[in-house]
PDB file of C-alpha atoms in Angstrom:
ATOM      1  CA  MET A 225       0.000   0.000   0.000  1.00 66.00           C
ATOM      2  CA  ASN A 226       1.484   3.323  -0.997  1.00 86.00           C
ATOM      3  CA  LEU A 227       1.832   6.263   1.376  1.00 89.00           C
ATOM      4  CA  PHE A 228      -1.118   8.188  -0.101  1.00 87.00           C
ATOM      5  CA  LYS A 229      -3.459   5.201   0.372  1.00 86.00           C
ATOM      6  CA  LYS A 230      -2.249   4.691   3.953  1.00 88.00           C
ATOM      7  CA  ILE A 231      -2.861   8.346   4.798  1.00 91.00           C
ATOM      8  CA  SER A 232      -6.272   8.324   3.090  1.00 89.00           C
ATOM      9  CA  ARG A 233      -7.216   5.152   4.966  1.00 90.00           C
ATOM     10  CA  ARG A 234      -6.184   6.657   8.330  1.00 92.00           C
ATOM     11  CA  ILE A 235      -8.124   9.857   7.623  1.00 93.00           C
ATOM     12  CA  ASN A 236     -11.257   7.890   6.754  1.00 93.00           C
ATOM     13  CA  ILE A 237     -10.959   5.705   9.850  1.00 93.00           C
ATOM     14  CA  TRP A 238     -10.707   8.898  11.909  1.00 94.00           C
ATOM     15  CA  LEU A 239     -13.671  10.455  10.064  1.00 94.00           C
ATOM     16  CA  TYR A 240     -15.787   7.355  10.543  1.00 94.00           C
ATOM     17  CA  PHE A 241     -15.118   6.893  14.265  1.00 95.00           C
ATOM     18  CA  ASN A 242     -15.145  10.593  15.178  1.00 94.00           C
ATOM     19  CA  VAL A 243     -17.809  12.062  12.885  1.00 94.00           C
ATOM     20  CA  ALA A 244     -19.845   9.622  10.748  1.00 94.00           C
ATOM     21  CA  ILE A 245     -20.598   7.135  13.551  1.00 94.00           C
ATOM     22  CA  LYS A 246     -22.335   9.912  15.516  1.00 95.00           C
ATOM     23  CA  LYS A 247     -24.567  11.149  12.686  1.00 94.00           C
ATOM     24  CA  PRO A 248     -28.326  10.428  12.781  1.00 93.00           C
ATOM     25  CA  CYS A 249     -29.880   7.032  12.019  1.00 92.00           C
ATOM     26  CA  SER A 250     -30.842   6.493   8.390  1.00 91.00           C
ATOM     27  CA  TYR A 251     -34.549   7.016   9.143  1.00 91.00           C
ATOM     28  CA  ASP A 252     -34.137  10.241  11.173  1.00 93.00           C
ATOM     29  CA  LYS A 253     -34.004  13.798   9.864  1.00 93.00           C
ATOM     30  CA  GLY A 254     -30.707  14.150   7.976  1.00 89.00           C
ATOM     31  CA  GLY A 255     -30.363  10.386   7.966  1.00 89.00           C
ATOM     32  CA  LYS A 256     -30.002   9.969   4.223  1.00 93.00           C
ATOM     33  CA  SER A 257     -26.855  12.092   4.080  1.00 94.00           C
ATOM     34  CA  ALA A 258     -25.527  10.519   7.306  1.00 94.00           C
ATOM     35  CA  ARG A 259     -25.999   7.047   5.802  1.00 94.00           C
ATOM     36  CA  LYS A 260     -24.076   8.112   2.684  1.00 95.00           C
ATOM     37  CA  MET A 261     -21.258   9.563   4.801  1.00 95.00           C
ATOM     38  CA  ARG A 262     -20.888   6.342   6.801  1.00 95.00           C
ATOM     39  CA  GLU A 263     -20.886   4.291   3.594  1.00 95.00           C
ATOM     40  CA  ARG A 264     -18.333   6.559   1.850  1.00 94.00           C
ATOM     41  CA  THR A 265     -15.900   6.610   4.760  1.00 95.00           C
ATOM     42  CA  ALA A 266     -16.268   2.856   5.450  1.00 95.00           C
ATOM     43  CA  ARG A 267     -15.618   2.128   1.769  1.00 94.00           C
ATOM     44  CA  LYS A 268     -12.151   3.687   2.203  1.00 92.00           C
ATOM     45  CA  PHE A 269     -11.008   1.343   4.990  1.00 93.00           C
ATOM     46  CA  LEU A 270     -13.082  -1.852   4.922  1.00 93.00           C
ATOM     47  CA  ASP A 271     -11.915  -4.888   2.928  1.00 89.00           C
ATOM     48  CA  TYR A 272     -15.024  -4.676   0.721  1.00 94.00           C
ATOM     49  CA  VAL A 273     -18.238  -2.650   0.635  1.00 96.00           C
ATOM     50  CA  GLY A 274     -20.961  -3.555  -1.866  1.00 96.00           C
ATOM     51  CA  ASN A 275     -23.563  -1.280  -3.421  1.00 96.00           C
ATOM     52  CA  ASP A 276     -26.381   0.368  -1.464  1.00 95.00           C
ATOM     53  CA  VAL A 277     -24.988  -0.575   1.959  1.00 96.00           C
ATOM     54  CA  ASN A 278     -26.436   0.855   5.184  1.00 97.00           C
ATOM     55  CA  ILE A 279     -24.128   1.088   8.190  1.00 97.00           C
ATOM     56  CA  GLU A 280     -26.207   2.608  10.965  1.00 97.00           C
ATOM     57  CA  LYS A 281     -25.396   5.128  13.679  1.00 97.00           C
ATOM     58  CA  GLY A 282     -23.048   3.864  16.373  1.00 97.00           C
ATOM     59  CA  ALA A 283     -21.929   0.767  14.467  1.00 97.00           C
ATOM     60  CA  GLN A 284     -18.393  -0.214  15.483  1.00 96.00           C
ATOM     61  CA  ILE A 285     -16.930  -1.934  12.469  1.00 96.00           C
ATOM     62  CA  THR A 286     -13.537  -3.422  11.722  1.00 91.00           C
ATOM     63  CA  SER A 287     -11.279  -2.954   8.715  1.00 92.00           C
ATOM     64  CA  LYS A 288     -11.397  -6.745   8.225  1.00 94.00           C
ATOM     65  CA  MET A 289     -15.124  -6.618   7.529  1.00 96.00           C
ATOM     66  CA  ARG A 290     -16.660  -7.349   4.116  1.00 97.00           C
ATOM     67  CA  ILE A 291     -20.277  -6.384   3.442  1.00 97.00           C
ATOM     68  CA  GLY A 292     -22.263  -7.306   0.345  1.00 97.00           C
ATOM     69  CA  ASP A 293     -24.789  -5.441  -1.774  1.00 98.00           C
ATOM     70  CA  ARG A 294     -27.927  -4.048  -0.134  1.00 98.00           C
ATOM     71  CA  SER A 295     -26.895  -5.221   3.339  1.00 98.00           C
ATOM     72  CA  GLY A 296     -27.075  -3.347   6.597  1.00 97.00           C
ATOM     73  CA  VAL A 297     -25.297  -3.187   9.933  1.00 97.00           C
ATOM     74  CA  GLY A 298     -27.659  -2.296  12.782  1.00 97.00           C
ATOM     75  CA  ILE A 299     -27.604   0.661  15.137  1.00 97.00           C
ATOM     76  CA  ASN A 300     -24.842   0.275  17.772  1.00 97.00           C
ATOM     77  CA  ALA A 301     -23.702  -3.068  16.336  1.00 98.00           C
ATOM     78  CA  LYS A 302     -20.200  -4.209  17.275  1.00 97.00           C
ATOM     79  CA  MET A 303     -18.033  -6.224  14.907  1.00 95.00           C
ATOM     80  CA  HIS A 304     -14.663  -7.601  15.955  1.00 89.00           C
ATOM     81  CA  GLY A 305     -12.170  -9.168  13.522  1.00 94.00           C
ATOM     82  CA  THR A 306     -12.928 -10.812  10.181  1.00 97.00           C
ATOM     83  CA  VAL A 307     -16.662 -10.653   9.521  1.00 98.00           C
ATOM     84  CA  ILE A 308     -18.015 -11.468   6.062  1.00 98.00           C
ATOM     85  CA  ILE A 309     -21.597 -10.346   5.428  1.00 98.00           C
ATOM     86  CA  GLY A 310     -23.354 -11.480   2.234  1.00 98.00           C
ATOM     87  CA  ASN A 311     -25.906  -9.666   0.077  1.00 98.00           C
ATOM     88  CA  ASP A 312     -29.354  -8.558   1.266  1.00 98.00           C
ATOM     89  CA  VAL A 313     -28.609  -9.030   4.983  1.00 98.00           C
ATOM     90  CA  MET A 314     -30.753  -7.203   7.550  1.00 98.00           C
ATOM     91  CA  MET A 315     -29.372  -6.646  11.034  1.00 98.00           C
ATOM     92  CA  GLY A 316     -31.247  -5.265  14.013  1.00 97.00           C
ATOM     93  CA  PRO A 317     -29.788  -2.931  16.632  1.00 98.00           C
ATOM     94  CA  ASP A 318     -27.193  -3.797  19.272  1.00 98.00           C
ATOM     95  CA  CYS A 319     -25.881  -6.979  17.621  1.00 98.00           C
ATOM     96  CA  ILE A 320     -22.401  -8.217  18.529  1.00 98.00           C
ATOM     97  CA  ILE A 321     -20.195 -10.430  16.399  1.00 98.00           C
ATOM     98  CA  TYR A 322     -17.027 -11.845  17.966  1.00 97.00           C
ATOM     99  CA  THR A 323     -14.255 -13.614  16.045  1.00 96.00           C
ATOM    100  CA  ARG A 324     -11.986 -14.530  18.948  1.00 94.00           C
ATOM    101  CA  ASN A 325     -12.199 -15.157  22.657  1.00 90.00           C
ATOM    102  CA  HIS A 326     -10.004 -15.012  25.739  1.00 91.00           C
ATOM    103  CA  ALA A 327      -7.576 -17.890  26.193  1.00 88.00           C
ATOM    104  CA  PHE A 328      -8.240 -19.859  29.385  1.00 90.00           C
ATOM    105  CA  SER A 329      -6.658 -23.319  29.079  1.00 88.00           C
ATOM    106  CA  ASP A 330      -3.783 -22.825  31.562  1.00 90.00           C
ATOM    107  CA  THR A 331      -5.227 -22.809  35.087  1.00 92.00           C
ATOM    108  CA  SER A 332      -1.834 -21.824  36.584  1.00 93.00           C
ATOM    109  CA  ILE A 333      -2.027 -18.400  34.899  1.00 92.00           C
ATOM    110  CA  PRO A 334      -4.837 -15.890  35.445  1.00 93.00           C
ATOM    111  CA  MET A 335      -7.101 -15.785  32.378  1.00 92.00           C
ATOM    112  CA  ARG A 336      -6.501 -12.059  31.938  1.00 92.00           C
ATOM    113  CA  LYS A 337      -2.810 -12.824  31.338  1.00 92.00           C
ATOM    114  CA  GLN A 338      -3.353 -15.593  28.778  1.00 92.00           C
ATOM    115  CA  GLY A 339      -4.201 -13.353  25.853  1.00 90.00           C
ATOM    116  CA  PHE A 340      -6.629 -14.358  23.138  1.00 91.00           C
ATOM    117  CA  SER A 341      -7.449 -17.437  21.113  1.00 90.00           C
ATOM    118  CA  GLU A 342      -6.819 -17.481  17.369  1.00 92.00           C
ATOM    119  CA  GLU A 343      -9.263 -15.510  15.276  1.00 94.00           C
ATOM    120  CA  ARG A 344     -12.093 -17.552  13.743  1.00 96.00           C
ATOM    121  CA  PRO A 345     -13.966 -15.516  11.108  1.00 97.00           C
ATOM    122  CA  VAL A 346     -17.759 -15.249  11.106  1.00 98.00           C
ATOM    123  CA  ILE A 347     -19.496 -15.701   7.748  1.00 98.00           C
ATOM    124  CA  ILE A 348     -23.073 -14.604   7.167  1.00 98.00           C
ATOM    125  CA  GLY A 349     -24.740 -15.812   3.961  1.00 98.00           C
ATOM    126  CA  ASN A 350     -27.117 -13.977   1.631  1.00 98.00           C
ATOM    127  CA  ASP A 351     -30.693 -12.960   2.467  1.00 98.00           C
ATOM    128  CA  VAL A 352     -30.256 -13.302   6.247  1.00 98.00           C
ATOM    129  CA  TRP A 353     -32.299 -11.507   8.913  1.00 98.00           C
ATOM    130  CA  ILE A 354     -30.512 -11.005  12.230  1.00 98.00           C
ATOM    131  CA  GLY A 355     -32.815  -9.734  14.975  1.00 98.00           C
ATOM    132  CA  GLY A 356     -31.905  -7.133  17.576  1.00 97.00           C
ATOM    133  CA  ARG A 357     -29.372  -7.871  20.313  1.00 98.00           C
ATOM    134  CA  VAL A 358     -28.138 -11.077  18.718  1.00 98.00           C
ATOM    135  CA  ILE A 359     -24.663 -12.307  19.703  1.00 98.00           C
ATOM    136  CA  ILE A 360     -22.725 -14.426  17.217  1.00 98.00           C
ATOM    137  CA  LEU A 361     -19.634 -16.223  18.538  1.00 97.00           C
ATOM    138  CA  PRO A 362     -16.314 -16.978  16.783  1.00 97.00           C
ATOM    139  CA  GLY A 363     -16.235 -19.259  13.766  1.00 97.00           C
ATOM    140  CA  VAL A 364     -19.999 -19.371  13.169  1.00 98.00           C
ATOM    141  CA  HIS A 365     -21.321 -19.671   9.617  1.00 98.00           C
ATOM    142  CA  VAL A 366     -24.893 -18.446   9.092  1.00 98.00           C
ATOM    143  CA  GLY A 367     -26.439 -20.044   6.011  1.00 98.00           C
ATOM    144  CA  ASN A 368     -28.368 -18.356   3.211  1.00 98.00           C
ATOM    145  CA  GLY A 369     -31.946 -17.353   3.956  1.00 98.00           C
ATOM    146  CA  ALA A 370     -31.609 -17.896   7.712  1.00 98.00           C
ATOM    147  CA  ILE A 371     -33.423 -15.916  10.395  1.00 98.00           C
ATOM    148  CA  ILE A 372     -31.895 -15.377  13.837  1.00 98.00           C
ATOM    149  CA  GLY A 373     -34.466 -14.350  16.439  1.00 98.00           C
ATOM    150  CA  ALA A 374     -33.923 -11.307  18.632  1.00 98.00           C
ATOM    151  CA  GLY A 375     -31.694 -11.910  21.649  1.00 98.00           C
ATOM    152  CA  ALA A 376     -30.297 -15.214  20.377  1.00 98.00           C
ATOM    153  CA  VAL A 377     -26.769 -16.300  21.248  1.00 98.00           C
ATOM    154  CA  VAL A 378     -25.440 -18.181  18.220  1.00 98.00           C
ATOM    155  CA  THR A 379     -22.733 -20.637  19.263  1.00 98.00           C
ATOM    156  CA  LYS A 380     -22.721 -22.965  16.244  1.00 97.00           C
ATOM    157  CA  ASP A 381     -23.419 -22.902  12.504  1.00 98.00           C
ATOM    158  CA  VAL A 382     -26.922 -22.081  11.289  1.00 98.00           C
ATOM    159  CA  PRO A 383     -28.098 -24.110   8.247  1.00 97.00           C
ATOM    160  CA  ASP A 384     -29.600 -22.520   5.133  1.00 97.00           C
ATOM    161  CA  TYR A 385     -33.190 -21.314   5.665  1.00 97.00           C
ATOM    162  CA  ALA A 386     -33.207 -22.206   9.374  1.00 98.00           C
ATOM    163  CA  ILE A 387     -35.010 -20.031  11.890  1.00 98.00           C
ATOM    164  CA  VAL A 388     -33.115 -20.074  15.187  1.00 98.00           C
ATOM    165  CA  GLY A 389     -33.620 -18.477  18.585  1.00 98.00           C
ATOM    166  CA  GLY A 390     -32.693 -18.726  22.238  1.00 97.00           C
ATOM    167  CA  ASN A 391     -29.542 -19.029  24.330  1.00 96.00           C
ATOM    168  CA  PRO A 392     -27.850 -21.029  23.016  1.00 97.00           C
ATOM    169  CA  ALA A 393     -29.648 -20.626  19.680  1.00 97.00           C
ATOM    170  CA  LYS A 394     -31.511 -23.720  18.522  1.00 98.00           C
ATOM    171  CA  ILE A 395     -33.379 -24.458  15.315  1.00 97.00           C
ATOM    172  CA  ILE A 396     -37.075 -23.623  15.685  1.00 97.00           C
ATOM    173  CA  LYS A 397     -38.092 -24.534  12.138  1.00 96.00           C
ATOM    174  CA  TYR A 398     -37.081 -24.059   8.504  1.00 96.00           C
ATOM    175  CA  ARG A 399     -38.397 -21.463   6.069  1.00 94.00           C
ATOM    176  CA  LYS A 400     -38.316 -24.074   3.321  1.00 83.00           C
ATOM    177  CA  GLU A 401     -37.153 -27.614   2.841  1.00 74.00           C
ATOM    178  CA  THR A 402     -33.525 -27.971   1.828  1.00 64.00           C
ATOM    179  CA  THR A 403     -31.948 -30.829  -0.048  1.00 64.00           C
ATOM    180  CA  ASN A 404     -28.519 -31.948   1.107  1.00 57.00           C
TER     181      ASN A 404
END
């Protein structure tokens, strides 16, 4: 990466986290221009940003994030590490996606001194609806067409077209039959 791109990237990270993140929600007065500002600045430092993306007010995103066409990141969402979001994904407010955890295997050392586990990316398929306050843990793959109910804690992969909910999230039913 050349010096100009590095400087531009740093400026846009600063703009996003100090200005754009605080602008109104997309549906509030002035929200349309705020949405565009968040998208423009994010486009300069994220791995990939598709067309017609909506990153809402307060969303803490990571430069390792990829977000597909017509997808959204909810109000006050928090993304950590490598998160890949497909096309046409809807996300409610206050969602959290983790890609690593604290290390804890050595009982002779306090957990706070053991650092972190290896990063395990989270992959969210196309046409997914993630309800408000959902937590998705490291390494989870959410299949195409899935729905994750509000407040769910997703600890393992979600199959295509599954509707899941609860803590830990369990399959409630399927939107349509799948052939494997």
